Amino acid sequence: MVLEEISTSLIMWFSCALIPCLLIDAVAVLPAPQNLSVQSTNMKHVLTWSPVVVPEEIIHYSVEYQGEYESLYMSHIWIPSSWCSPTAGPECDITDDITATVPYNLRVRAVLGSQTSAWSTLKQPFNQNSTILTPPGMEVTQDGFHLVIKLEDLGPQFEYFVAYWRKESGAEEHVKMVMNGGVPVHLETMEPGSAYCVKAQTFVKAIGRHSAFSQAECVKVQDAQTWHFLTHHLVECGASPTCVTWGETLPLALALFAFVGFTLILVVVPLSVWKMGRLLRHACCPVVVLPDTLKITSSPQKLISCRREEVEVCAMAGLSSKELLGVFI
């Protein structure tokens, strides 16, 4: 009886001692990401999940995938995603990882320093043939009598079917395949005065699916009389030297303004430089005018020679006796 009580006490003591440790370990375990899903539109695939929140910490994530080949022939190995091992946000673009139209398993786990959570796996394998295909954007224009379309470029996997028809009852609908988007494509030569409508859809050969058609867009070409007037007017203007169209007037005006501006530059710039030079020369070396008394009106050499002749004449002239007597008196 005593031994039984002692054993019971020891069991209770060990239980009380271990339970807090287990609770602490449970709290320390990093939670796994939840709510995995794939959003796929026009062959762009993005895996998303609910973020793991740890106060004052930045959580990173690792993403791995497993295709049919890895599952059947490579012992179920998992391959890290090309762009998301690791990644900081709760999403991963897996478009480059999905290379075949087969089921893919996807999984993600949280990483915090040396801690990692358990893996969370997508509930249902993802297959790219489930992608949502949307109608392409398009721009319908006319170039003279030519019907032209430019389609949105959705990538190299996409081809386009373009349907066009004359807008009238009983008109036949024509379909043309366009291999690439982003470039103008000529559809048909239109008849004057008629309206034409166009719509388009995408087709992805890899999955054998196409999108719905886009909303039809219509354009109307000018009628024959208006077109004849315009072409006749242009021909006359081309033959007559006195006829100037609006398209010719603008270039002529621009050329005239450019010529006038260039001429002004050629005239104004040299004059400005010359005037500035004169101002600087006057400021640094001002002109000083001598008084009239200091001006030399004759040659200095001539003045010296004249003074010399006067001295010699005075030295050679003699005085008479009467002059000498007059001097003393």
C-alpha positions as a Python dict, from the first residue, in 0.01 Angstrom:
ca = {
    (1, 'M'): (0, 0, 0),
    (2, 'V'): (280, 237, 90),
    (3, 'L'): (472, 149, -224),
    (4, 'E'): (165, 212, -434),
    (5, 'E'): (122, 558, -282),
    (6, 'I'): (489, 636, -338),
    (7, 'S'): (471, 530, -703),
    (8, 'T'): (158, 739, -755),
    (9, 'S'): (327, 1042, -604),
    (10, 'L'): (632, 998, -826),
    (11, 'I'): (417, 971, -1137),
    (12, 'M'): (229, 1287, -1045),
    (13, 'W'): (555, 1467, -972),
    (14, 'F'): (707, 1372, -1308),
    (15, 'S'): (386, 1469, -1484),
    (16, 'C'): (383, 1812, -1321),
    (17, 'A'): (749, 1859, -1408),
    (18, 'L'): (717, 1756, -1775),
    (19, 'I'): (391, 1930, -1868),
    (20, 'P'): (540, 2286, -1854),
    (21, 'C'): (830, 2173, -2071),
    (22, 'L'): (597, 2030, -2328),
    (23, 'L'): (392, 2347, -2326),
    (24, 'I'): (705, 2558, -2374),
    (25, 'D'): (816, 2340, -2668),
    (26, 'A'): (472, 2367, -2824),
    (27, 'V'): (480, 2743, -2802),
    (28, 'A'): (830, 2755, -2953),
    (29, 'V'): (731, 2554, -3263),
    (30, 'L'): (690, 2780, -3570),
    (31, 'P'): (335, 2747, -3712),
    (32, 'A'): (296, 2623, -4068),
    (33, 'P'): (139, 2838, -4344),
    (34, 'Q'): (-231, 2777, -4409),
    (35, 'N'): (-489, 2821, -4688),
    (36, 'L'): (-270, 2732, -4985),
    (37, 'S'): (-422, 2804, -5328),
    (38, 'V'): (-313, 2872, -5687),
    (39, 'Q'): (-438, 3169, -5890),
    (40, 'S'): (-383, 3101, -6260),
    (41, 'T'): (-479, 3340, -6542),
    (42, 'N'): (-353, 3331, -6901),
    (43, 'M'): (-84, 3075, -6812),
    (44, 'K'): (55, 3284, -6525),
    (45, 'H'): (48, 3073, -6206),
    (46, 'V'): (83, 3218, -5854),
    (47, 'L'): (79, 3012, -5533),
    (48, 'T'): (-58, 3203, -5231),
    (49, 'W'): (-102, 3128, -4860),
    (50, 'S'): (-193, 3295, -4532),
    (51, 'P'): (111, 3465, -4375),
    (52, 'V'): (263, 3335, -4053),
    (53, 'V'): (275, 3611, -3791),
    (54, 'V'): (541, 3625, -3519),
    (55, 'P'): (560, 3953, -3326),
    (56, 'E'): (864, 4167, -3414),
    (57, 'E'): (1000, 3903, -3653),
    (58, 'I'): (1028, 3875, -4033),
    (59, 'I'): (916, 3537, -4161),
    (60, 'H'): (1051, 3387, -4484),
    (61, 'Y'): (908, 3094, -4676),
    (62, 'S'): (1040, 2807, -4884),
    (63, 'V'): (838, 2664, -5173),
    (64, 'E'): (889, 2325, -5338),
    (65, 'Y'): (710, 2139, -5617),
    (66, 'Q'): (681, 1782, -5734),
    (67, 'G'): (568, 1693, -6085),
    (68, 'E'): (447, 1364, -6223),
    (69, 'Y'): (798, 1264, -6332),
    (70, 'E'): (950, 1334, -5988),
    (71, 'S'): (668, 1145, -5821),
    (72, 'L'): (682, 831, -6039),
    (73, 'Y'): (1046, 802, -6147),
    (74, 'M'): (1257, 996, -5894),
    (75, 'S'): (1143, 854, -5559),
    (76, 'H'): (903, 1136, -5479),
    (77, 'I'): (1171, 1402, -5453),
    (78, 'W'): (1075, 1767, -5410),
    (79, 'I'): (1242, 2046, -5609),
    (80, 'P'): (1287, 2401, -5470),
    (81, 'S'): (1104, 2669, -5667),
    (82, 'S'): (1317, 2879, -5902),
    (83, 'W'): (1216, 3215, -5753),
    (84, 'C'): (1084, 3139, -5404),
    (85, 'S'): (1345, 2959, -5200),
    (86, 'P'): (1334, 3163, -4992),
    (87, 'T'): (1080, 3443, -5037),
    (88, 'A'): (959, 3709, -4794),
    (89, 'G'): (601, 3751, -4915),
    (90, 'P'): (306, 3509, -4882),
    (91, 'E'): (302, 3429, -5255),
    (92, 'C'): (520, 3270, -5521),
    (93, 'D'): (516, 3291, -5902),
    (94, 'I'): (553, 2928, -6007),
    (95, 'T'): (500, 2987, -6381),
    (96, 'D'): (858, 2887, -6470),
    (97, 'D'): (834, 2573, -6254),
    (98, 'I'): (520, 2438, -6426),
    (99, 'T'): (663, 2314, -6756),
    (100, 'A'): (421, 2033, -6846),
    (101, 'T'): (48, 1977, -6853),
    (102, 'V'): (51, 1725, -6567),
    (103, 'P'): (-56, 1741, -6200),
    (104, 'Y'): (191, 1920, -5970),
    (105, 'N'): (208, 1891, -5592),
    (106, 'L'): (309, 2211, -5415),
    (107, 'R'): (416, 2274, -5058),
    (108, 'V'): (543, 2564, -4847),
    (109, 'R'): (690, 2611, -4500),
    (110, 'A'): (784, 2907, -4281),
    (111, 'V'): (1146, 2986, -4188),
    (112, 'L'): (1269, 3201, -3897),
    (113, 'G'): (1644, 3187, -3851),
    (114, 'S'): (1726, 2825, -3772),
    (115, 'Q'): (1362, 2739, -3702),
    (116, 'T'): (1139, 2588, -3969),
    (117, 'S'): (773, 2499, -3958),
    (118, 'A'): (612, 2183, -4083),
    (119, 'W'): (534, 2164, -4454),
    (120, 'S'): (186, 2264, -4572),
    (121, 'T'): (82, 2092, -4895),
    (122, 'L'): (-173, 2206, -5151),
    (123, 'K'): (-484, 1994, -5103),
    (124, 'Q'): (-540, 1919, -5472),
    (125, 'P'): (-252, 1892, -5723),
    (126, 'F'): (-240, 2182, -5969),
    (127, 'N'): (-260, 2134, -6345),
    (128, 'Q'): (-199, 2428, -6578),
    (129, 'N'): (-488, 2324, -6804),
    (130, 'S'): (-715, 2475, -6538),
    (131, 'T'): (-583, 2825, -6606),
    (132, 'I'): (-842, 3094, -6681),
    (133, 'L'): (-812, 3233, -7036),
    (134, 'T'): (-941, 3586, -7096),
    (135, 'P'): (-1012, 3758, -7430),
    (136, 'P'): (-713, 3956, -7559),
    (137, 'G'): (-699, 4332, -7565),
    (138, 'M'): (-700, 4471, -7919),
    (139, 'E'): (-671, 4797, -8111),
    (140, 'V'): (-861, 4825, -8440),
    (141, 'T'): (-762, 5102, -8683),
    (142, 'Q'): (-777, 5185, -9052),
    (143, 'D'): (-488, 5286, -9272),
    (144, 'G'): (-651, 5433, -9580),
    (145, 'F'): (-872, 5149, -9703),
    (146, 'H'): (-684, 4887, -9498),
    (147, 'L'): (-835, 4729, -9186),
    (148, 'V'): (-557, 4683, -8927),
    (149, 'I'): (-559, 4514, -8584),
    (150, 'K'): (-299, 4508, -8305),
    (151, 'L'): (-346, 4240, -8035),
    (152, 'E'): (-224, 4227, -7676),
    (153, 'D'): (97, 4024, -7642),
    (154, 'L'): (27, 3753, -7382),
    (155, 'G'): (340, 3546, -7439),
    (156, 'P'): (488, 3289, -7677),
    (157, 'Q'): (237, 3016, -7586),
    (158, 'F'): (-55, 3216, -7725),
    (159, 'E'): (-204, 3221, -8073),
    (160, 'Y'): (-501, 3433, -8176),
    (161, 'F'): (-811, 3383, -8388),
    (162, 'V'): (-944, 3708, -8535),
    (163, 'A'): (-1295, 3724, -8682),
    (164, 'Y'): (-1395, 4021, -8899),
    (165, 'W'): (-1693, 4106, -9120),
    (166, 'R'): (-1867, 4389, -9298),
    (167, 'K'): (-2135, 4541, -9076),
    (168, 'E'): (-2446, 4458, -9277),
    (169, 'S'): (-2712, 4190, -9277),
    (170, 'G'): (-2606, 3859, -9426),
    (171, 'A'): (-2236, 3950, -9437),
    (172, 'E'): (-1989, 3662, -9431),
    (173, 'E'): (-1759, 3632, -9128),
    (174, 'H'): (-1392, 3574, -9203),
    (175, 'V'): (-1143, 3421, -8956),
    (176, 'K'): (-768, 3476, -8959),
    (177, 'M'): (-504, 3321, -8732),
    (178, 'V'): (-242, 3558, -8590),
    (179, 'M'): (67, 3392, -8447),
    (180, 'N'): (208, 3681, -8240),
    (181, 'G'): (66, 3973, -8047),
    (182, 'G'): (203, 4323, -8019),
    (183, 'V'): (242, 4387, -8394),
    (184, 'P'): (-5, 4546, -8643),
    (185, 'V'): (-169, 4296, -8879),
    (186, 'H'): (-354, 4379, -9203),
    (187, 'L'): (-689, 4202, -9224),
    (188, 'E'): (-866, 4324, -9536),
    (189, 'T'): (-898, 4604, -9788),
    (190, 'M'): (-1224, 4780, -9704),
    (191, 'E'): (-1482, 4920, -9944),
    (192, 'P'): (-1553, 5297, -9923),
    (193, 'G'): (-1852, 5394, -9711),
    (194, 'S'): (-1871, 5057, -9530),
    (195, 'A'): (-1824, 4971, -9163),
    (196, 'Y'): (-1624, 4667, -9054),
    (197, 'C'): (-1626, 4488, -8716),
    (198, 'V'): (-1354, 4278, -8551),
    (199, 'K'): (-1336, 4043, -8250),
    (200, 'A'): (-1061, 3810, -8126),
    (201, 'Q'): (-993, 3515, -7897),
    (202, 'T'): (-678, 3346, -7765),
    (203, 'F'): (-573, 2985, -7816),
    (204, 'V'): (-310, 2792, -7615),
    (205, 'K'): (-189, 2486, -7800),
    (206, 'A'): (-18, 2333, -7493),
    (207, 'I'): (-350, 2284, -7315),
    (208, 'G'): (-579, 2273, -7620),
    (209, 'R'): (-808, 2549, -7493),
    (210, 'H'): (-923, 2889, -7617),
    (211, 'S'): (-1076, 3194, -7451),
    (212, 'A'): (-1408, 3356, -7524),
    (213, 'F'): (-1424, 3619, -7799),
    (214, 'S'): (-1370, 3981, -7708),
    (215, 'Q'): (-1634, 4248, -7761),
    (216, 'A'): (-1658, 4347, -8127),
    (217, 'E'): (-1504, 4679, -8230),
    (218, 'C'): (-1616, 4851, -8551),
    (219, 'V'): (-1463, 5117, -8778),
    (220, 'K'): (-1610, 5292, -9081),
    (221, 'V'): (-1417, 5403, -9386),
    (222, 'Q'): (-1504, 5727, -9568),
    (223, 'D'): (-1743, 5705, -9859),
    (224, 'A'): (-1626, 5716, -10219),
    (225, 'Q'): (-1719, 6083, -10283),
    (226, 'T'): (-1531, 6208, -9978),
    (227, 'W'): (-1232, 5992, -10060),
    (228, 'H'): (-1239, 6107, -10424),
    (229, 'F'): (-1249, 6471, -10313),
    (230, 'L'): (-954, 6427, -10080),
    (231, 'T'): (-742, 6233, -10328),
    (232, 'H'): (-833, 6475, -10611),
    (233, 'H'): (-747, 6774, -10392),
    (234, 'L'): (-413, 6619, -10301),
    (235, 'V'): (-335, 6545, -10666),
    (236, 'E'): (-417, 6903, -10767),
    (237, 'C'): (-204, 7040, -10488),
    (238, 'G'): (80, 6818, -10597),
    (239, 'A'): (53, 6948, -10955),
    (240, 'S'): (-3, 7317, -10873),
    (241, 'P'): (290, 7523, -10738),
    (242, 'T'): (51, 7769, -10568),
    (243, 'C'): (-151, 7515, -10366),
    (244, 'V'): (-38, 7453, -10011),
    (245, 'T'): (-208, 7201, -9785),
    (246, 'W'): (-228, 7215, -9408),
    (247, 'G'): (27, 6936, -9392),
    (248, 'E'): (272, 7148, -9593),
    (249, 'T'): (199, 7476, -9412),
    (250, 'L'): (326, 7364, -9073),
    (251, 'P'): (670, 7247, -9194),
    (252, 'L'): (711, 7569, -9395),
    (253, 'A'): (625, 7783, -9091),
    (254, 'L'): (865, 7587, -8874),
    (255, 'A'): (1140, 7623, -9135),
    (256, 'L'): (1079, 7999, -9155),
    (257, 'F'): (1098, 8041, -8778),
    (258, 'A'): (1415, 7835, -8768),
    (259, 'F'): (1576, 8048, -9040),
    (260, 'V'): (1484, 8375, -8866),
    (261, 'G'): (1616, 8247, -8535),
    (262, 'F'): (1941, 8131, -8692),
    (263, 'T'): (1988, 8469, -8864),
    (264, 'L'): (1929, 8656, -8538),
    (265, 'I'): (2185, 8439, -8366),
    (266, 'L'): (2444, 8510, -8636),
    (267, 'V'): (2389, 8886, -8604),
    (268, 'V'): (2328, 8934, -8234),
    (269, 'V'): (2605, 8711, -8098),
    (270, 'P'): (2899, 8880, -8283),
    (271, 'L'): (2763, 9228, -8197),
    (272, 'S'): (2733, 9132, -7833),
    (273, 'V'): (3090, 8998, -7826),
    (274, 'W'): (3226, 9313, -7995),
    (275, 'K'): (3037, 9544, -7758),
    (276, 'M'): (3151, 9349, -7454),
    (277, 'G'): (3512, 9368, -7576),
    (278, 'R'): (3495, 9743, -7608),
    (279, 'L'): (3348, 9780, -7261),
    (280, 'L'): (3620, 9562, -7110),
    (281, 'R'): (3896, 9750, -7295),
    (282, 'H'): (3762, 10086, -7180),
    (283, 'A'): (3737, 9963, -6821),
    (284, 'C'): (4090, 9820, -6812),
    (285, 'C'): (4274, 10074, -7036),
    (286, 'P'): (4088, 10409, -7036),
    (287, 'V'): (4193, 10675, -7294),
    (288, 'V'): (4372, 10979, -7131),
    (289, 'V'): (4373, 11313, -7323),
    (290, 'L'): (4689, 11532, -7280),
    (291, 'P'): (4656, 11907, -7222),
    (292, 'D'): (4737, 12134, -7516),
    (293, 'T'): (5049, 12270, -7340),
    (294, 'L'): (5201, 11921, -7332),
    (295, 'K'): (5128, 11840, -7690),
    (296, 'I'): (5424, 11844, -7934),
    (297, 'T'): (5324, 12015, -8257),
    (298, 'S'): (5655, 11970, -8440),
    (299, 'S'): (5904, 11692, -8472),
    (300, 'P'): (6133, 11664, -8163),
    (301, 'Q'): (6439, 11624, -8386),
    (302, 'K'): (6356, 11943, -8575),
    (303, 'L'): (6318, 12141, -8250),
    (304, 'I'): (6657, 12021, -8128),
    (305, 'S'): (6825, 12121, -8453),
    (306, 'C'): (6663, 12467, -8445),
    (307, 'R'): (6782, 12533, -8089),
    (308, 'R'): (7135, 12431, -8189),
    (309, 'E'): (7146, 12681, -8481),
    (310, 'E'): (7032, 12970, -8260),
    (311, 'V'): (7314, 12902, -8011),
    (312, 'E'): (7575, 12894, -8285),
    (313, 'V'): (7455, 13225, -8434),
    (314, 'C'): (7472, 13392, -8095),
    (315, 'A'): (7824, 13265, -8034),
    (316, 'M'): (7959, 13383, -8370),
    (317, 'A'): (7809, 13734, -8371),
    (318, 'G'): (8063, 14013, -8260),
    (319, 'L'): (7990, 14344, -8084),
    (320, 'S'): (8110, 14683, -8219),
    (321, 'S'): (8284, 14946, -8002),
    (322, 'K'): (7978, 15166, -7993),
    (323, 'E'): (7769, 14872, -7877),
    (324, 'L'): (8019, 14788, -7606),
    (325, 'L'): (8026, 15153, -7491),
    (326, 'G'): (7650, 15157, -7484),
    (327, 'V'): (7652, 14848, -7271),
    (328, 'F'): (7880, 14995, -7007),
    (329, 'I'): (7698, 15328, -7002),
}
